[in-house]
Structures are given as structure tokens and as C-alpha cells.
GROMACS .gro file of N, CA and C in nm:
model
  366
    1MET      N    1   0.085  -0.112   0.008
    1MET     CA    2   0.001  -0.002  -0.006
    1MET      C    3   0.100   0.125  -0.009
    2LYS      N    4   0.192   0.131   0.074
    2LYS     CA    5   0.289   0.244   0.087
    2LYS      C    6   0.344   0.268  -0.063
    3LYS      N    7   0.391   0.157  -0.124
    3LYS     CA    8   0.444   0.174  -0.252
    3LYS      C    9   0.345   0.246  -0.351
    4VAL      N   10   0.212   0.211  -0.340
    4VAL     CA   11   0.115   0.263  -0.427
    4VAL      C   12   0.095   0.416  -0.405
    5LEU      N   13   0.103   0.448  -0.259
    5LEU     CA   14   0.087   0.589  -0.223
    5LEU      C   15   0.206   0.672  -0.275
    6VAL      N   16   0.322   0.606  -0.262
    6VAL     CA   17   0.449   0.690  -0.307
    6VAL      C   18   0.433   0.709  -0.454
    7PHE      N   19   0.405   0.594  -0.526
    7PHE     CA   20   0.404   0.610  -0.669
    7PHE      C   21   0.295   0.710  -0.718
    8LEU      N   22   0.175   0.711  -0.651
    8LEU     CA   23   0.070   0.817  -0.698
    8LEU      C   24   0.122   0.953  -0.653
    9SER      N   25   0.189   0.968  -0.539
    9SER     CA   26   0.255   1.103  -0.506
    9SER      C   27   0.348   1.142  -0.610
   10PHE      N   28   0.442   1.054  -0.663
   10PHE     CA   29   0.523   1.088  -0.752
   10PHE      C   30   0.470   1.133  -0.878
   11ILE      N   31   0.355   1.060  -0.920
   11ILE     CA   32   0.297   1.098  -1.047
   11ILE      C   33   0.225   1.237  -1.031
   12LEU      N   34   0.177   1.268  -0.914
   12LEU     CA   35   0.106   1.390  -0.888
   12LEU      C   36   0.203   1.505  -0.907
   13LEU      N   37   0.324   1.483  -0.833
   13LEU     CA   38   0.420   1.584  -0.830
   13LEU      C   39   0.483   1.611  -0.979
   14ALA      N   40   0.493   1.499  -1.046
   14ALA     CA   41   0.543   1.504  -1.181
   14ALA      C   42   0.443   1.588  -1.271
   15SER      N   43   0.320   1.555  -1.259
   15SER     CA   44   0.231   1.620  -1.333
   15SER      C   45   0.207   1.771  -1.306
   16CYS      N   46   0.220   1.805  -1.181
   16CYS     CA   47   0.225   1.956  -1.126
   16CYS      C   48   0.347   2.027  -1.191
   17SER      N   49   0.461   1.961  -1.197
   17SER     CA   50   0.566   2.042  -1.249
   17SER      C   51   0.563   2.053  -1.404
   18ASN      N   52   0.480   1.986  -1.470
   18ASN     CA   53   0.463   2.015  -1.621
   18ASN      C   54   0.344   2.098  -1.637
   19SER      N   55   0.280   2.159  -1.554
   19SER     CA   56   0.160   2.236  -1.563
   19SER      C   57   0.177   2.361  -1.650
   20VAL      N   58   0.299   2.413  -1.650
   20VAL     CA   59   0.323   2.550  -1.715
   20VAL      C   60   0.309   2.516  -1.886
   21VAL      N   61   0.232   2.608  -1.923
   21VAL     CA   62   0.210   2.592  -2.088
   21VAL      C   63   0.322   2.661  -2.144
   22SER      N   64   0.373   2.588  -2.247
   22SER     CA   65   0.488   2.649  -2.329
   22SER      C   66   0.431   2.752  -2.418
   23LYS      N   67   0.524   2.848  -2.450
   23LYS     CA   68   0.481   2.960  -2.533
   23LYS      C   69   0.449   2.912  -2.669
   24PRO      N   70   0.321   2.942  -2.722
   24PRO     CA   71   0.291   2.893  -2.854
   24PRO      C   72   0.367   2.963  -2.966
   25LYS      N   73   0.386   2.900  -3.082
   25LYS     CA   74   0.458   2.961  -3.182
   25LYS      C   75   0.392   3.085  -3.244
   26ASN      N   76   0.266   3.095  -3.240
   26ASN     CA   77   0.190   3.196  -3.303
   26ASN      C   78   0.117   3.276  -3.186
   27LEU      N   79   0.192   3.309  -3.086
   27LEU     CA   80   0.123   3.375  -2.956
   27LEU      C   81   0.077   3.519  -3.007
   28ILE      N   82  -0.049   3.537  -2.958
   28ILE     CA   83  -0.100   3.670  -2.982
   28ILE      C   84  -0.036   3.769  -2.888
   29ASP      N   85   0.001   3.885  -2.941
   29ASP     CA   86   0.069   3.991  -2.859
   29ASP      C   87  -0.023   4.027  -2.743
   30GLU      N   88   0.041   4.065  -2.622
   30GLU     CA   89  -0.035   4.099  -2.507
   30GLU      C   90  -0.132   4.214  -2.533
   31ASP      N   91  -0.091   4.309  -2.594
   31ASP     CA   92  -0.173   4.439  -2.619
   31ASP      C   93  -0.287   4.393  -2.709
   32LYS      N   94  -0.268   4.298  -2.803
   32LYS     CA   95  -0.380   4.265  -2.899
   32LYS      C   96  -0.474   4.169  -2.822
   33MET      N   97  -0.416   4.090  -2.727
   33MET     CA   98  -0.507   4.006  -2.630
   33MET      C   99  -0.598   4.095  -2.544
   34ILE      N  100  -0.538   4.205  -2.495
   34ILE     CA  101  -0.623   4.293  -2.415
   34ILE      C  102  -0.736   4.361  -2.508
   35GLU      N  103  -0.711   4.396  -2.627
   35GLU     CA  104  -0.811   4.448  -2.727
   35GLU      C  105  -0.909   4.342  -2.749
   36ILE      N  106  -0.872   4.219  -2.763
   36ILE     CA  107  -0.967   4.103  -2.780
   36ILE      C  108  -1.061   4.087  -2.664
   37PHE      N  109  -1.008   4.091  -2.540
   37PHE     CA  110  -1.073   4.075  -2.418
   37PHE      C  111  -1.183   4.193  -2.415
   38TYR      N  112  -1.138   4.316  -2.452
   38TYR     CA  113  -1.218   4.422  -2.449
   38TYR      C  114  -1.337   4.410  -2.539
   39ASP      N  115  -1.308   4.377  -2.661
   39ASP     CA  116  -1.421   4.352  -2.754
   39ASP      C  117  -1.513   4.238  -2.716
   40LEU      N  118  -1.464   4.131  -2.660
   40LEU     CA  119  -1.542   4.025  -2.614
   40LEU      C  120  -1.640   4.080  -2.494
   41ALA      N  121  -1.584   4.165  -2.415
   41ALA     CA  122  -1.666   4.220  -2.311
   41ALA      C  123  -1.776   4.299  -2.353
   42LEU      N  124  -1.749   4.381  -2.461
   42LEU     CA  125  -1.853   4.457  -2.521
   42LEU      C  126  -1.961   4.384  -2.585
   43LEU      N  127  -1.908   4.277  -2.654
   43LEU     CA  128  -2.018   4.195  -2.722
   43LEU      C  129  -2.089   4.112  -2.633
   44GLU      N  130  -2.037   4.067  -2.526
   44GLU     CA  131  -2.119   4.003  -2.416
   44GLU      C  132  -2.213   4.102  -2.354
   45ALA      N  133  -2.189   4.224  -2.346
   45ALA     CA  134  -2.279   4.322  -2.284
   45ALA      C  135  -2.387   4.347  -2.388
   46VAL      N  136  -2.362   4.344  -2.520
   46VAL     CA  137  -2.469   4.364  -2.616
   46VAL      C  138  -2.555   4.242  -2.621
   47ARG      N  139  -2.495   4.116  -2.611
   47ARG     CA  140  -2.576   4.001  -2.608
   47ARG      C  141  -2.678   3.996  -2.492
   48THR      N  142  -2.652   4.050  -2.381
   48THR     CA  143  -2.734   4.046  -2.265
   48THR      C  144  -2.858   4.143  -2.279
   49GLN      N  145  -2.835   4.228  -2.373
   49GLN     CA  146  -2.936   4.337  -2.406
   49GLN      C  147  -3.045   4.286  -2.497
   50ILE      N  148  -3.005   4.177  -2.579
   50ILE     CA  149  -3.106   4.115  -2.676
   50ILE      C  150  -3.137   3.970  -2.644
   51PRO      N  151  -3.194   3.944  -2.531
   51PRO     CA  152  -3.199   3.799  -2.492
   51PRO      C  153  -3.296   3.719  -2.589
   52GLN      N  154  -3.385   3.780  -2.655
   52GLN     CA  155  -3.467   3.691  -2.753
   52GLN      C  156  -3.386   3.634  -2.869
   53GLU      N  157  -3.275   3.693  -2.893
   53GLU     CA  158  -3.195   3.659  -3.002
   53GLU      C  159  -3.075   3.566  -2.961
   54LYS      N  160  -3.075   3.505  -2.854
   54LYS     CA  161  -2.965   3.428  -2.797
   54LYS      C  162  -2.920   3.315  -2.897
   55GLN      N  163  -3.016   3.249  -2.956
   55GLN     CA  164  -2.978   3.133  -3.042
   55GLN      C  165  -2.904   3.193  -3.160
   56TYR      N  166  -2.963   3.290  -3.227
   56TYR     CA  167  -2.896   3.353  -3.344
   56TYR      C  168  -2.760   3.407  -3.318
   57TYR      N  169  -2.750   3.470  -3.192
   57TYR     CA  170  -2.618   3.546  -3.159
   57TYR      C  171  -2.514   3.453  -3.098
   58LYS      N  172  -2.549   3.332  -3.073
   58LYS     CA  173  -2.459   3.246  -2.997
   58LYS      C  174  -2.309   3.237  -3.053
   59GLY      N  175  -2.289   3.211  -3.164
   59GLY     CA  176  -2.154   3.199  -3.228
   59GLY      C  177  -2.093   3.321  -3.293
   60LEU      N  178  -2.177   3.428  -3.305
   60LEU     CA  179  -2.129   3.541  -3.375
   60LEU      C  180  -2.013   3.613  -3.314
   61PRO      N  181  -2.014   3.637  -3.185
   61PRO     CA  182  -1.899   3.707  -3.128
   61PRO      C  183  -1.754   3.659  -3.160
   62ASN      N  184  -1.751   3.529  -3.143
   62ASN     CA  185  -1.619   3.455  -3.178
   62ASN      C  186  -1.579   3.473  -3.317
   63LYS      N  187  -1.672   3.443  -3.408
   63LYS     CA  188  -1.648   3.474  -3.549
   63LYS      C  189  -1.605   3.608  -3.586
   64TYR      N  190  -1.669   3.714  -3.518
   64TYR     CA  191  -1.629   3.833  -3.543
   64TYR      C  192  -1.485   3.868  -3.496
   65ILE      N  193  -1.452   3.827  -3.374
   65ILE     CA  194  -1.317   3.844  -3.316
   65ILE      C  195  -1.214   3.787  -3.406
   66TYR      N  196  -1.242   3.657  -3.451
   66TYR     CA  197  -1.146   3.586  -3.539
   66TYR      C  198  -1.119   3.667  -3.666
   67LYS      N  199  -1.232   3.720  -3.719
   67LYS     CA  200  -1.217   3.788  -3.854
   67LYS      C  201  -1.140   3.917  -3.828
   68LYS      N  202  -1.195   3.999  -3.719
   68LYS     CA  203  -1.131   4.128  -3.706
   68LYS      C  204  -0.980   4.129  -3.671
   69TYR      N  205  -0.938   4.023  -3.593
   69TYR     CA  206  -0.799   4.023  -3.550
   69TYR      C  207  -0.716   3.927  -3.634
   70LYS      N  208  -0.785   3.868  -3.737
   70LYS     CA  209  -0.714   3.774  -3.823
   70LYS      C  210  -0.639   3.655  -3.750
   71ILE      N  211  -0.712   3.607  -3.644
   71ILE     CA  212  -0.674   3.482  -3.593
   71ILE      C  213  -0.769   3.374  -3.588
   72ASP      N  214  -0.735   3.258  -3.550
   72ASP     CA  215  -0.833   3.131  -3.546
   72ASP      C  216  -0.846   3.094  -3.389
   73SER      N  217  -0.945   3.011  -3.387
   73SER     CA  218  -0.983   2.965  -3.250
   73SER      C  219  -0.870   2.904  -3.179
   74LEU      N  220  -0.792   2.817  -3.240
   74LEU     CA  221  -0.685   2.742  -3.178
   74LEU      C  222  -0.585   2.835  -3.122
   75GLN      N  223  -0.544   2.954  -3.212
   75GLN     CA  224  -0.443   3.043  -3.175
   75GLN      C  225  -0.489   3.124  -3.056
   76PHE      N  226  -0.624   3.166  -3.047
   76PHE     CA  227  -0.681   3.233  -2.939
   76PHE      C  228  -0.672   3.147  -2.809
   77VAL      N  229  -0.717   3.022  -2.820
   77VAL     CA  230  -0.716   2.937  -2.696
   77VAL      C  231  -0.582   2.911  -2.648
   78LYS      N  232  -0.486   2.886  -2.733
   78LYS     CA  233  -0.356   2.859  -2.681
   78LYS      C  234  -0.286   2.983  -2.617
   79SER      N  235  -0.307   3.094  -2.687
   79SER     CA  236  -0.251   3.227  -2.630
   79SER      C  237  -0.317   3.259  -2.498
   80ASN      N  238  -0.454   3.228  -2.489
   80ASN     CA  239  -0.514   3.251  -2.361
   80ASN      C  240  -0.462   3.162  -2.256
   81GLN      N  241  -0.445   3.037  -2.294
   81GLN     CA  242  -0.383   2.946  -2.182
   81GLN      C  243  -0.252   2.994  -2.140
   82TYR      N  244  -0.166   3.032  -2.233
   82TYR     CA  245  -0.033   3.078  -2.207
   82TYR      C  246  -0.037   3.189  -2.104
   83TYR      N  247  -0.121   3.300  -2.136
   83TYR     CA  248  -0.123   3.417  -2.056
   83TYR      C  249  -0.188   3.379  -1.921
   84ALA      N  250  -0.278   3.285  -1.913
   84ALA     CA  251  -0.346   3.242  -1.791
   84ALA      C  252  -0.253   3.174  -1.689
   85THR      N  253  -0.150   3.116  -1.740
   85THR     CA  254  -0.047   3.047  -1.654
   85THR      C  255   0.020   3.146  -1.562
   86ASP      N  256   0.035   3.261  -1.601
   86ASP     CA  257   0.084   3.374  -1.503
   86ASP      C  258  -0.034   3.459  -1.465
   87ILE      N  259  -0.083   3.416  -1.344
   87ILE     CA  260  -0.207   3.474  -1.290
   87ILE      C  261  -0.191   3.621  -1.258
   88THR      N  262  -0.074   3.660  -1.216
   88THR     CA  263  -0.056   3.806  -1.188
   88THR      C  264  -0.071   3.888  -1.305
   89ASN      N  265   0.001   3.854  -1.408
   89ASN     CA  266   0.003   3.935  -1.528
   89ASN      C  267  -0.134   3.925  -1.598
   90TYR      N  268  -0.205   3.811  -1.586
   90TYR     CA  269  -0.335   3.792  -1.645
   90TYR      C  270  -0.432   3.884  -1.587
   91LYS      N  271  -0.421   3.897  -1.454
   91LYS     CA  272  -0.512   3.985  -1.371
   91LYS      C  273  -0.478   4.131  -1.423
   92LYS      N  274  -0.356   4.162  -1.443
   92LYS     CA  275  -0.323   4.306  -1.483
   92LYS      C  276  -0.383   4.329  -1.617
   93MET      N  277  -0.378   4.223  -1.705
   93MET     CA  278  -0.445   4.243  -1.830
   93MET      C  279  -0.589   4.275  -1.823
   94TYR      N  280  -0.653   4.195  -1.743
   94TYR     CA  281  -0.797   4.219  -1.729
   94TYR      C  282  -0.827   4.356  -1.652
   95GLU      N  283  -0.733   4.398  -1.562
   95GLU     CA  284  -0.743   4.536  -1.504
   95GLU      C  285  -0.734   4.646  -1.607
   96ARG      N  286  -0.655   4.625  -1.718
   96ARG     CA  287  -0.644   4.721  -1.826
   96ARG      C  288  -0.776   4.720  -1.898
   97VAL      N  289  -0.845   4.611  -1.928
   97VAL     CA  290  -0.962   4.599  -1.996
   97VAL      C  291  -1.075   4.674  -1.905
   98LYS      N  292  -1.075   4.646  -1.784
   98LYS     CA  293  -1.167   4.714  -1.691
   98LYS      C  294  -1.146   4.865  -1.693
   99GLU      N  295  -1.019   4.915  -1.689
   99GLU     CA  296  -0.988   5.061  -1.709
   99GLU      C  297  -1.055   5.120  -1.849
  100LYS      N  298  -1.039   5.041  -1.948
  100LYS     CA  299  -1.083   5.092  -2.075
  100LYS      C  300  -1.235   5.089  -2.084
  101LEU      N  301  -1.294   4.991  -2.020
  101LEU     CA  302  -1.445   4.989  -2.004
  101LEU      C  303  -1.486   5.107  -1.920
  102ALA      N  304  -1.421   5.135  -1.822
  102ALA     CA  305  -1.470   5.246  -1.724
  102ALA      C  306  -1.451   5.381  -1.790
  103ALA      N  307  -1.338   5.399  -1.870
  103ALA     CA  308  -1.323   5.512  -1.935
  103ALA      C  309  -1.424   5.537  -2.044
  104ASP      N  310  -1.470   5.438  -2.123
  104ASP     CA  311  -1.572   5.440  -2.213
  104ASP      C  312  -1.708   5.476  -2.147
  105ASN      N  313  -1.731   5.412  -2.030
  105ASN     CA  314  -1.859   5.438  -1.957
  105ASN      C  315  -1.850   5.587  -1.923
  106GLU      N  316  -1.749   5.645  -1.874
  106GLU     CA  317  -1.736   5.780  -1.837
  106GLU      C  318  -1.767   5.879  -1.955
  107LYS      N  319  -1.716   5.838  -2.064
  107LYS     CA  320  -1.741   5.925  -2.184
  107LYS      C  321  -1.888   5.922  -2.228
  108LEU      N  322  -1.937   5.797  -2.217
  108LEU     CA  323  -2.088   5.788  -2.255
  108LEU      C  324  -2.188   5.826  -2.157
  109ASN      N  325  -2.155   5.836  -2.028
  109ASN     CA  326  -2.244   5.878  -1.922
  109ASN      C  327  -2.192   5.999  -1.846
  110PRO      N  328  -2.194   6.113  -1.898
  110PRO     CA  329  -2.132   6.237  -1.839
  110PRO      C  330  -2.234   6.293  -1.746
  111VAL      N  331  -2.343   6.220  -1.713
  111VAL     CA  332  -2.446   6.265  -1.633
  111VAL      C  333  -2.403   6.311  -1.486
  112LYS      N  334  -2.311   6.232  -1.434
  112LYS     CA  335  -2.258   6.253  -1.312
  112LYS      C  336  -2.141   6.351  -1.309
  113ASN      N  337  -2.169   6.479  -1.342
  113ASN     CA  338  -2.079   6.582  -1.355
  113ASN      C  339  -2.031   6.631  -1.221
  114LYS      N  340  -1.910   6.658  -1.208
  114LYS     CA  341  -1.855   6.705  -1.071
  114LYS      C  342  -1.899   6.847  -1.037
  115ASP      N  343  -1.961   6.920  -1.139
  115ASP     CA  344  -2.001   7.054  -1.107
  115ASP      C  345  -2.148   7.056  -1.067
  116THR      N  346  -2.212   6.949  -1.071
  116THR     CA  347  -2.362   6.952  -1.026
  116THR      C  348  -2.378   6.958  -0.880
  117LYS      N  349  -2.463   7.038  -0.836
  117LYS     CA  350  -2.504   7.063  -0.691
  117LYS      C  351  -2.587   6.960  -0.646
  118LYS      N  352  -2.568   6.913  -0.525
  118LYS     CA  353  -2.667   6.821  -0.464
  118LYS      C  354  -2.778   6.901  -0.402
  119VAL      N  355  -2.891   6.848  -0.420
  119VAL     CA  356  -3.012   6.908  -0.369
  119VAL      C  357  -3.025   6.855  -0.222
  120PRO      N  358  -3.038   6.959  -0.132
  120PRO     CA  359  -3.056   6.917   0.015
  120PRO      C  360  -3.194   6.848   0.033
  121LYS      N  361  -3.184   6.750   0.122
  121LYS     CA  362  -3.306   6.676   0.157
  121LYS      C  363  -3.373   6.755   0.273
  122ASP      N  364  -3.502   6.773   0.268
  122ASP     CA  365  -3.574   6.825   0.390
  122ASP      C  366  -3.602   6.751   0.493
   0.00000   0.00000   0.00000
């Protein structure tokens, strides 16, 4: 029984050490990946606004992204896997997407102006 546990532990450790994804040959540039994530976020927001069209809309965002950025699904998946292995950098990439979305939101919704006065409550 001990031999089996030792063997399984060795297999587990060996598989963990190989968990890092190697850099793909056709890796999508980090800035381009951020643009892709940004576009995907926008497309997802659009999709949620037209729920009756879910079946029609299901595969369109990915096709649009592949065509716009001249990539294929395998290239996107492998690049995404590669960037996701470095969770700190991956999080920074998504923070940049979040910043871009917030900046767009600020441009589109200037309602909350800093110069507006608050109406006092009685």
C-alpha cells in the first residue's frame, strides 16, 4: 500500500511540474489580447441586451473576433492558456480591460458631472 501511495504521489508531483504551458509559436501579442478581451466584453454586454436573439447570436462574437484580428480559435485558446498561466500578469491584463471599459462608460455617461450641486433633503 505504501508503494502505491508513493507512486501516486510521484505521479502527482510530476504532473504538477509540467503544468506550465509553453509559449505557442503564433502567440497573440499581449496588447492585442487585451483588445480582444475588451471587444469580447462589449459583445457580451450587447448579447445580454437582446435575450430573444440568444440562439442567433450564440456563435457570432467569436467569429467576429477571429475575423477582426485575423486569428483562429486554436491560436486564441493557446494564447489565452499561455497568458493564464501567469495569474498576476493575467489579472493585470483584465485590469487594463476594466480601465478601458470604465473610461468608455465615463465618456458615454457624463450625467454625473462634478460641477452639479446636490439638492438638500428636507
